[in-house]
Short mmCIF file of C-alpha atoms in Angstrom, two decimals:
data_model
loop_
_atom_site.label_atom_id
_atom_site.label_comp_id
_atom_site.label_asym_id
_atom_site.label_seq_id
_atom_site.Cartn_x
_atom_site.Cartn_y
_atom_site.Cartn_z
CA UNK A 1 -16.55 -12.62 3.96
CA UNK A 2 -15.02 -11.91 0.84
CA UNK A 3 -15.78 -10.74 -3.17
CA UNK A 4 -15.76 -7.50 -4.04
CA UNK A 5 -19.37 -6.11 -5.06
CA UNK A 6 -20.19 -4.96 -1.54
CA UNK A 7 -22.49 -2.57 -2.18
CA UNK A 8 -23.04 -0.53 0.69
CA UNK A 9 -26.14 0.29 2.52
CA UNK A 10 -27.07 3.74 0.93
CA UNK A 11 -26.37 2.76 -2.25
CA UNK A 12 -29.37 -0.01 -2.42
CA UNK A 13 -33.40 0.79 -2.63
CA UNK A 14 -34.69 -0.56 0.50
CA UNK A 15 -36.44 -3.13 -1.52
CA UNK A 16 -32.91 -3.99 -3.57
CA UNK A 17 -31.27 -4.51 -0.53
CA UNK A 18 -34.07 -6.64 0.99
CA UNK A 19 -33.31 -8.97 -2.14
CA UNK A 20 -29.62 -9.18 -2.02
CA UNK A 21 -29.82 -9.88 1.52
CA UNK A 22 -32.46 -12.75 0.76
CA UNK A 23 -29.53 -13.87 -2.02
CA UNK A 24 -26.71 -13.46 0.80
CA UNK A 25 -28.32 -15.62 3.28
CA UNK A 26 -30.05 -18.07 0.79
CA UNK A 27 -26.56 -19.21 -0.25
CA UNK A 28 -25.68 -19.58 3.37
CA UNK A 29 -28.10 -22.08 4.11
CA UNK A 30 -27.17 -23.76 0.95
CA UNK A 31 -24.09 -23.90 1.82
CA UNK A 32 -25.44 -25.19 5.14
CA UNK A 33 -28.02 -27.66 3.72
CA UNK A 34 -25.93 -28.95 1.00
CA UNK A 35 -22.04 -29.28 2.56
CA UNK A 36 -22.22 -28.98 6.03
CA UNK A 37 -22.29 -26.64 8.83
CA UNK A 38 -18.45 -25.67 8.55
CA UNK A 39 -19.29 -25.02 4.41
CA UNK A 40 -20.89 -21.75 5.98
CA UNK A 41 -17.66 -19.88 6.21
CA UNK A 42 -17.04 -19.84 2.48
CA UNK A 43 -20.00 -17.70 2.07
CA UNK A 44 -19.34 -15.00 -0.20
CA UNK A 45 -20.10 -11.78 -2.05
CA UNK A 46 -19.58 -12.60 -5.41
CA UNK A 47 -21.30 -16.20 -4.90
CA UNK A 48 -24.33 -14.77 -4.44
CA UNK A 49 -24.45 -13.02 -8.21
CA UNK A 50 -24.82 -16.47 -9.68
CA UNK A 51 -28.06 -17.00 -7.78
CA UNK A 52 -29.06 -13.27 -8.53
CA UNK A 53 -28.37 -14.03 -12.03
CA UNK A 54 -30.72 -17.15 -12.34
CA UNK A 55 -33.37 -15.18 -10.42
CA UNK A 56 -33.07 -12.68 -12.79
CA UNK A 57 -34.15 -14.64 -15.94
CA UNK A 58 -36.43 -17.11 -14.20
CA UNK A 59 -40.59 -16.45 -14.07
CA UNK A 60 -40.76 -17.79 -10.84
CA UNK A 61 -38.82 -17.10 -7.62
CA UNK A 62 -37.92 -19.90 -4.83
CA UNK A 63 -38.22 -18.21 -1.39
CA UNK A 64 -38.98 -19.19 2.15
CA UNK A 65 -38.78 -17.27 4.81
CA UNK A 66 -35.70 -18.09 7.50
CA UNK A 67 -35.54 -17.79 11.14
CA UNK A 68 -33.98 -15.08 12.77
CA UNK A 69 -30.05 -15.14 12.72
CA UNK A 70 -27.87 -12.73 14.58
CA UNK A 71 -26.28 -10.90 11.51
CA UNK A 72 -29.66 -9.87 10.50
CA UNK A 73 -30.15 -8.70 13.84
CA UNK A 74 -32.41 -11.30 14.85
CA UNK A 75 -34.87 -10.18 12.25
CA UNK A 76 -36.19 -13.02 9.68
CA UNK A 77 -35.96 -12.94 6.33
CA UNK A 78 -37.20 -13.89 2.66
CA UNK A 79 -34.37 -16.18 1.45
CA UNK A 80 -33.65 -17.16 -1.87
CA UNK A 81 -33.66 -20.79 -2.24
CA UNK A 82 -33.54 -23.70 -5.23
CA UNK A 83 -30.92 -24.06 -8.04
CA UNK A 84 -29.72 -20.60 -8.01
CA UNK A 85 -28.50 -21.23 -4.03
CA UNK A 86 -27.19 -24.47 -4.58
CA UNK A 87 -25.17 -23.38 -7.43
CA UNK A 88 -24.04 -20.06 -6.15
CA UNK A 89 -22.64 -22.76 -2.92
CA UNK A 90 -21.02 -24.90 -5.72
CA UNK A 91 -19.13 -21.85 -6.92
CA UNK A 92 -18.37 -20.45 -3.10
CA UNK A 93 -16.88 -23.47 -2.34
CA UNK A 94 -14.70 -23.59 -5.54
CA UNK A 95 -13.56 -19.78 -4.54
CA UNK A 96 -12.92 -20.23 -0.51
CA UNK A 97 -10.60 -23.33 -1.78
CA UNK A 98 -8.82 -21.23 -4.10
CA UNK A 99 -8.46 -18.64 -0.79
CA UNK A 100 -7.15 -21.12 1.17
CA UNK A 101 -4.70 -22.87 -1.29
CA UNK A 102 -3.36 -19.13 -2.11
CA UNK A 103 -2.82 -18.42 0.96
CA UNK A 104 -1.23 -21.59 2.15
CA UNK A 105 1.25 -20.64 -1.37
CA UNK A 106 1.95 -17.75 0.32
CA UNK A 107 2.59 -18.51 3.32
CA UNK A 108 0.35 -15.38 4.55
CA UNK A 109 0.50 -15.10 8.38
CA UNK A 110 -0.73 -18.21 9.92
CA UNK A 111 -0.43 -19.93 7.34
CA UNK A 112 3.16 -19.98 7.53
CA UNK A 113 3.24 -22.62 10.19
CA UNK A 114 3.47 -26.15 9.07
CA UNK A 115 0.16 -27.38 11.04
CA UNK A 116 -1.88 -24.75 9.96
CA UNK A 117 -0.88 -24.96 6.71
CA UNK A 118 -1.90 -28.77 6.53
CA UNK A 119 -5.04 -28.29 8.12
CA UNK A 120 -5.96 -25.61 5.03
CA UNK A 121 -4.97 -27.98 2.56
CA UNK A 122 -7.42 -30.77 3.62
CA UNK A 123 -10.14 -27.91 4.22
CA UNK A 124 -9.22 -26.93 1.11
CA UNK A 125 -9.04 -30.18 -0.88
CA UNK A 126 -12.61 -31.67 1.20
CA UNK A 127 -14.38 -28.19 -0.47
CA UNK A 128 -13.09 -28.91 -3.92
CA UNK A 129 -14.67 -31.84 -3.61
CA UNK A 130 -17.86 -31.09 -2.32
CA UNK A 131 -18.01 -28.63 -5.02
CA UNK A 132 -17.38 -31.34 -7.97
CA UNK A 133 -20.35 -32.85 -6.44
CA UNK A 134 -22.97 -29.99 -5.84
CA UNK A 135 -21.79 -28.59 -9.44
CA UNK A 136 -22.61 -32.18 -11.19
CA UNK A 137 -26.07 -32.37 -9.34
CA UNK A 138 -27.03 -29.21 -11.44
CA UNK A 139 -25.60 -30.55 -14.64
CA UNK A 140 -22.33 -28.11 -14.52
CA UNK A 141 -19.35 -30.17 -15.38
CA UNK A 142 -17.22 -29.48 -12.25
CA UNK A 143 -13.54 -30.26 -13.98
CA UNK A 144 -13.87 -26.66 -15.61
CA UNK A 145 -14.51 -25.04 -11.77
CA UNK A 146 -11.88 -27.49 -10.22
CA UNK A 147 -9.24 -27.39 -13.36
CA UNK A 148 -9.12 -23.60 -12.52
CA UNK A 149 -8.13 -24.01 -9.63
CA UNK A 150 -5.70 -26.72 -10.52
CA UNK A 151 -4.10 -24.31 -13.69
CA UNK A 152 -3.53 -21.44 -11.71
CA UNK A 153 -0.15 -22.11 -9.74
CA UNK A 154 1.56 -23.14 -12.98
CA UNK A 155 0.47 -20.28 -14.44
CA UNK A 156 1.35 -17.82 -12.05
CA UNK A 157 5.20 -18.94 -11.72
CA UNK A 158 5.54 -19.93 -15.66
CA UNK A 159 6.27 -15.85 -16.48
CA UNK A 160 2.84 -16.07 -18.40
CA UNK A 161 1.28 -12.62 -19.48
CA UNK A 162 -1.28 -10.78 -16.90
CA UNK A 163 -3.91 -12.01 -19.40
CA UNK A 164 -2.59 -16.12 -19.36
CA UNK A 165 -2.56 -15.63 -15.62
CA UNK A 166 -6.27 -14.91 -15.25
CA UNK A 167 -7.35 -17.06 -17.70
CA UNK A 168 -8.42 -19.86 -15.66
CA UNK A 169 -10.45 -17.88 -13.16
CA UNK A 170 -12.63 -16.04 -16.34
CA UNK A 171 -12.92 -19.23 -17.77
CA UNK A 172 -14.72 -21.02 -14.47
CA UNK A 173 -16.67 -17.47 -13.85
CA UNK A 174 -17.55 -17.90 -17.38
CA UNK A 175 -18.89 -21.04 -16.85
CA UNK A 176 -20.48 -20.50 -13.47
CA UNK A 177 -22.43 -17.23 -15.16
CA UNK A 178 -23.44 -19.29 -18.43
CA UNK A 179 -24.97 -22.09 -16.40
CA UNK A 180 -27.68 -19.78 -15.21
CA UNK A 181 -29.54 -19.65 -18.23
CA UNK A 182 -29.72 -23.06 -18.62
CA UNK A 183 -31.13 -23.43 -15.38
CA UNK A 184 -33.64 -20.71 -15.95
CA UNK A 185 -34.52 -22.37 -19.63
CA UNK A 186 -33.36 -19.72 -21.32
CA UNK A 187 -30.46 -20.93 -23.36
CA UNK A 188 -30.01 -17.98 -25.54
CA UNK A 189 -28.92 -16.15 -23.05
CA UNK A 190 -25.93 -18.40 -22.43
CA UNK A 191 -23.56 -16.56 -24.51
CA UNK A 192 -23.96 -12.94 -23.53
CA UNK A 193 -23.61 -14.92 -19.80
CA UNK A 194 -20.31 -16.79 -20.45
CA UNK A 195 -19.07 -13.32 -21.95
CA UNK A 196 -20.06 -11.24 -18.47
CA UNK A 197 -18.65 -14.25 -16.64
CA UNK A 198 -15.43 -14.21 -18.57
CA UNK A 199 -14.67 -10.13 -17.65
CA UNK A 200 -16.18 -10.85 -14.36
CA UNK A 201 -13.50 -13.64 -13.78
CA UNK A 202 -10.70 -11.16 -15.10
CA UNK A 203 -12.04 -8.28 -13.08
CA UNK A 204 -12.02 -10.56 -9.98
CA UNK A 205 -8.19 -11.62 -10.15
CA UNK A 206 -7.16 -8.05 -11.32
CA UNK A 207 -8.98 -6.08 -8.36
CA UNK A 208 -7.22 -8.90 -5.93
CA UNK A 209 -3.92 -8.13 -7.32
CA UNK A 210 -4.67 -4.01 -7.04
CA UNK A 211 -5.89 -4.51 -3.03
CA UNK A 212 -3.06 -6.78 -2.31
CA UNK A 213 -0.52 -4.82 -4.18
CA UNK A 214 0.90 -2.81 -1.12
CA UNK A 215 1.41 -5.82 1.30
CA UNK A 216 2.60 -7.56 -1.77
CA UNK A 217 5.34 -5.25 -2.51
CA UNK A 218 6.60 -4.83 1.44
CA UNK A 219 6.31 -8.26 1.86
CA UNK A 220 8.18 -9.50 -1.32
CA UNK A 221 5.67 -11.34 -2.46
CA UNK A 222 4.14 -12.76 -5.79
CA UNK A 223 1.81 -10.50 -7.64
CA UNK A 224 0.47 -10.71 -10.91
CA UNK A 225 0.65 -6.90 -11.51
CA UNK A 226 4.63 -7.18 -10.21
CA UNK A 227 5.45 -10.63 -11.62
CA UNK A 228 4.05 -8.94 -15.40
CA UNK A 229 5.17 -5.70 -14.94
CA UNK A 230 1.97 -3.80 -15.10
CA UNK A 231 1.28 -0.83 -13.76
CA UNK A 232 -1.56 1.10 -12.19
CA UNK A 233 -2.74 2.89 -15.33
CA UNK A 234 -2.63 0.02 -17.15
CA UNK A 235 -4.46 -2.18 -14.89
CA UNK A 236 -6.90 0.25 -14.23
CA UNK A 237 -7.41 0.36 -18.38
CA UNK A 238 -8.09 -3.34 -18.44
CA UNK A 239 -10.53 -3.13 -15.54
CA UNK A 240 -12.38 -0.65 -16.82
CA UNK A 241 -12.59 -2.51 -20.23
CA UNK A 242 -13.93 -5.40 -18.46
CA UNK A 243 -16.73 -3.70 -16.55
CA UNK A 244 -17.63 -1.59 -20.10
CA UNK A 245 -17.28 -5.46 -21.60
CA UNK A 246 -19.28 -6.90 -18.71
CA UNK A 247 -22.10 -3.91 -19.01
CA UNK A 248 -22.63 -4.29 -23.27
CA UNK A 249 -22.64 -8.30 -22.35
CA UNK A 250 -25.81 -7.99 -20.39
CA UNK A 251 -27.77 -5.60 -22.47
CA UNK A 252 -27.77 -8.73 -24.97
CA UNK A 253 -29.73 -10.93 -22.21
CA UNK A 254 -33.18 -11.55 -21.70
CA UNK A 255 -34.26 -10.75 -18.40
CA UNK A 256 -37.50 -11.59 -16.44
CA UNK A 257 -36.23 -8.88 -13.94
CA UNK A 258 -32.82 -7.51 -14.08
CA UNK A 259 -32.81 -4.52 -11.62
CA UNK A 260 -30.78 -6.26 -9.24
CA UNK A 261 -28.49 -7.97 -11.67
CA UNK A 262 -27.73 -4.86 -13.20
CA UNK A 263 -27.30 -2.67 -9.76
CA UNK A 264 -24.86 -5.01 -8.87
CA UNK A 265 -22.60 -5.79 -11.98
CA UNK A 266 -23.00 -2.33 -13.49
CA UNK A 267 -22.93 0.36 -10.86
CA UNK A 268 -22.01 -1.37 -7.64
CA UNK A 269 -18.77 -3.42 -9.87
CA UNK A 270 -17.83 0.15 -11.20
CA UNK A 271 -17.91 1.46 -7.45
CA UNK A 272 -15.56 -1.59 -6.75
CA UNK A 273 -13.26 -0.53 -9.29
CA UNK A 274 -12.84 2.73 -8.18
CA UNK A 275 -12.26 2.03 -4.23
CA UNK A 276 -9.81 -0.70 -5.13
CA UNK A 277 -7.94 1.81 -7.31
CA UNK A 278 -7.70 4.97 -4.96
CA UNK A 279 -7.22 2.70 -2.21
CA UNK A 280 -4.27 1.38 -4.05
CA UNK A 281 -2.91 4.70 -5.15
CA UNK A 282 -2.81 5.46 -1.18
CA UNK A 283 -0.69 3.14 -0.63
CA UNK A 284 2.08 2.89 -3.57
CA UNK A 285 4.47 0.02 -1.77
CA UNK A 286 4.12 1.59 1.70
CA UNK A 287 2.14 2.38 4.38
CA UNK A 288 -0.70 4.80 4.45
CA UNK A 289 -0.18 8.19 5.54
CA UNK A 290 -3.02 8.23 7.68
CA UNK A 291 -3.10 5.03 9.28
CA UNK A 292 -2.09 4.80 12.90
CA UNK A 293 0.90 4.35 14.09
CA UNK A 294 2.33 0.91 14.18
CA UNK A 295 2.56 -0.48 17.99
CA UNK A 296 6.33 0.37 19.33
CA UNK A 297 8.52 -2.79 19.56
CA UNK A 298 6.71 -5.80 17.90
CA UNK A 299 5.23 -8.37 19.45
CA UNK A 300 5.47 -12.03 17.95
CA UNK A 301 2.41 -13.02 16.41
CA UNK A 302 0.14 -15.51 18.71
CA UNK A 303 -0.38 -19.13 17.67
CA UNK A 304 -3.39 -20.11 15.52
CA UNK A 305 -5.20 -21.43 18.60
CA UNK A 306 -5.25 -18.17 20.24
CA UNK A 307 -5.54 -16.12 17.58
CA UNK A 308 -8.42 -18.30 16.67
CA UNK A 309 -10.13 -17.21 20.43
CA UNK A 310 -8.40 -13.90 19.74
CA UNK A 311 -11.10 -13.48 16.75
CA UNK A 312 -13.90 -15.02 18.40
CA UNK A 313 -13.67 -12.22 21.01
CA UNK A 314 -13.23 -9.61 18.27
CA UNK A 315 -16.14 -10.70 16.36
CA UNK A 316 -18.81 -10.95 19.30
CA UNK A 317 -17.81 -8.05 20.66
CA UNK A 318 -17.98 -6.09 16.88
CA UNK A 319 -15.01 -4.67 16.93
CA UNK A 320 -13.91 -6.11 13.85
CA UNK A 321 -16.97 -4.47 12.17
CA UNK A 322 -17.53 -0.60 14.23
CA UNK A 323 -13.73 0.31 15.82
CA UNK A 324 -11.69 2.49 13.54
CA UNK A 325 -8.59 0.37 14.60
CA UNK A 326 -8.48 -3.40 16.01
CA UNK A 327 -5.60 -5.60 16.09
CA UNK A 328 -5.41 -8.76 13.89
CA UNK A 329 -5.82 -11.74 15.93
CA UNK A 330 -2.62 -13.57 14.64
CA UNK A 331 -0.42 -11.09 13.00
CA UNK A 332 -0.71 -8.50 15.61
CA UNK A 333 -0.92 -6.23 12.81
CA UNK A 334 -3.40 -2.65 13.03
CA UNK A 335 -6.59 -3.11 10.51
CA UNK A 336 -9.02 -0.94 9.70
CA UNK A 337 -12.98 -1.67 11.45
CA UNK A 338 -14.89 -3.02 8.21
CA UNK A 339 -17.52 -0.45 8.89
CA UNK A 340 -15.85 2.63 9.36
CA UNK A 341 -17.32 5.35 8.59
CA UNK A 342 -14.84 6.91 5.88
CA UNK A 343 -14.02 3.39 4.48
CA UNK A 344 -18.04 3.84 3.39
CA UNK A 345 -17.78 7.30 2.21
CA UNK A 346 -14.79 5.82 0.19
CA UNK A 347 -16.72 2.80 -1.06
CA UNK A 348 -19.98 4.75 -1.99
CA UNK A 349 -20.97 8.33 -2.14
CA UNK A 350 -23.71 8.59 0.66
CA UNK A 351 -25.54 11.57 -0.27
CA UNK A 352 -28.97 11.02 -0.73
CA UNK A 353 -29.33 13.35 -3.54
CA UNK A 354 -26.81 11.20 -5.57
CA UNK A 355 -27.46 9.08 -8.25
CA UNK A 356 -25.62 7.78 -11.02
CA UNK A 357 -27.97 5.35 -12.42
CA UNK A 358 -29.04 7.87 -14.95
CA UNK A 359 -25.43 8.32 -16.87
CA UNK A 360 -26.18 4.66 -18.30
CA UNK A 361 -29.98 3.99 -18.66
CA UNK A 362 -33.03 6.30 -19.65
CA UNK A 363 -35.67 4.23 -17.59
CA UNK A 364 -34.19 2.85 -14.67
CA UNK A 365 -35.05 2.58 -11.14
CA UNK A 366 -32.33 0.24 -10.16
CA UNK A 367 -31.32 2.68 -7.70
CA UNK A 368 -34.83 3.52 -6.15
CA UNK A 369 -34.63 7.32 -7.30
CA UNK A 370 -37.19 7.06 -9.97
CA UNK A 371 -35.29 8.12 -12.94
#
């Protein structure tokens, strides 16, 4: 899974959370439904806004209720369905290809090797595809999404300015956002939708380039914040002109219900902006003081097959999610468990007396503490 409004469990109303899981999984089966079992993998956190964003306008909701899956715990669920699913899959699959083709670019781990690399190509270039063709079914020209994709290398090893370089991303986001209120008939709110979808698209590449900034820097790699020569402070400015941007955008829409909409890409993306930025600051170029200790005399890294079963055994067994420390599958590398316990008091602060969904709006319960 990736994106980067992950709003954490404490941070979400019971019934908030109910919805964005509904979202979450709704895009899932879409992704399912409309591409393909294997489509499943690209399912994403930031996906998921454009069907939140379509819900939020539109006077009727699609749901059905889904059987019980083993990330929900076995539990069912109300999960979102229609245009704002298929779309949000449209989009995923444009993103996940982008992952991919970046990190085949990059060579990044096991994607060095020649076979794996080729495999994540074709992955890559089927998804583009069947992204051209979910996005046309909904009457969203796809050569914006897929000429994104196609700008960015160019782009990125041209010398171009941090703000050329992310151009092409705000400009499909923008798209992707705008779309919505067509869907949901409400075409005046296209603009203040392209506008959010724009900053979105900016805040998306800049954040990337913050997390991956460390690794980046060891590794000798290309980074837009290196490659431009922009530092910390300023990125940090930018971003939080974007979310500011991205906040004043959506006070111009018309909503049929925005309390999730606006949880998400007002206080959960400022939350994002934050962790990405102290996390960063941890970490200036090397590694952080209090992660463990590297493993004494490196290992080679395994071959994609078995890191593949490697993962497989990880997963199941939730170690990737609940153990402090696990050990990449391929790179042999120490990572952080996803769920660890201070990575969520970094990401959100999990007092229950907190709440700061009062610094921005008089009569708001986005948050589920009634103010």
């Amino acid at each position: 899974m990736f994106g980067m409004v992950r709003p954490c469990r404490h941070t979400l109303s019971p019934a908030l959370r109910a919805e964005w899981i509904g979202h979450l999984c709704g895009l899932c089966y879409a992704l399912r439904d409309e591409h393909g079992q294997a489509a499943r993998i690209a399912t994403n956190y930031d996906g998921l806004l454009v069907s939140v964003l379509l819900d939020a306008q539109s006077p009727a909701r699609g749901r059905r209720t889904a059987g019980p899956c083993p990330l929900r715990g076995m539990r069912t669920a109300r999960v979102a369905t229609g245009d704002g699913a298929r779309l949000a899959a449209a989009v995923s699959l444009v993103l996940a290809s982008a992952t991919l083709a970046d990190h085949v670019a990059d060579r990044d781990g096991a994607f060095a090797r020649r076979p794996v690399a080729a495999a994540a190509r074709r992955l890559a270039a089927g998804w583009a595809d069947r992204a051209s063709t979910g996005a046309a079914g909904l009457g969203l020209d796809p050569v914006v999404l897929l000429d994104a994709v196609a700008r960015q290398p160019a782009l990125e090893h041209a010398g171009s300015p941090l703000l050329t370089v992310t151009e092409p991303t705000e400009t499909a986001t923008a798209a992707a956002f705008g779309h919505t209120a067509v869907l949901a008939g409400r075409p005046d709110n296209a603009t203040p939708l392209a506008e959010a979808g724009r900053l979105f698209g900016r805040l998306a590449h800049l954040l990337d380039a913050v997390e991956d900034l460390p690794a980046d820097a060891a590794a000798g790699a290309w980074n837009p914040l290196l490659a431009t020569g922009t530092d910390l402070p300023a990125a940090r400015a930018l971003a939080d002109d974007a979310a500011l941007g991205i906040r004043l955008a959506l006070d111009e829409v018309r909503w049929t219900d925005r309390r999730l909409a606006h949880r998400l890409l007002v206080h959960e993306l400022g939350r994002s902006i934050g962790h990405a930025f102290a996390h960063a600051e941890r970490k200036p170029g090397g590694p952080d003081p209090g992660a463990p200790p590297s493993r004494p005399g490196p290992r080679p890294p395994r071959r994609a097959l078995a890191g593949c079963a490697v993962a497989v055994g990880l997963f199941c067994s939730c170690q990737m999610c609940c153990a402090d420390t696990f050990e990449d599958p391929w790179t042999r590398e120490a990572r952080e468990g996803f769920c660890r316990s201070d990575t969520c008091a970094n990401w959100c602060d999990c007092s229950e007396a907190s709440c700061d969904c009062c610094d921005c709006c008089s009569d708001c319960d986005c948050c589920g503490c009634d103010c």
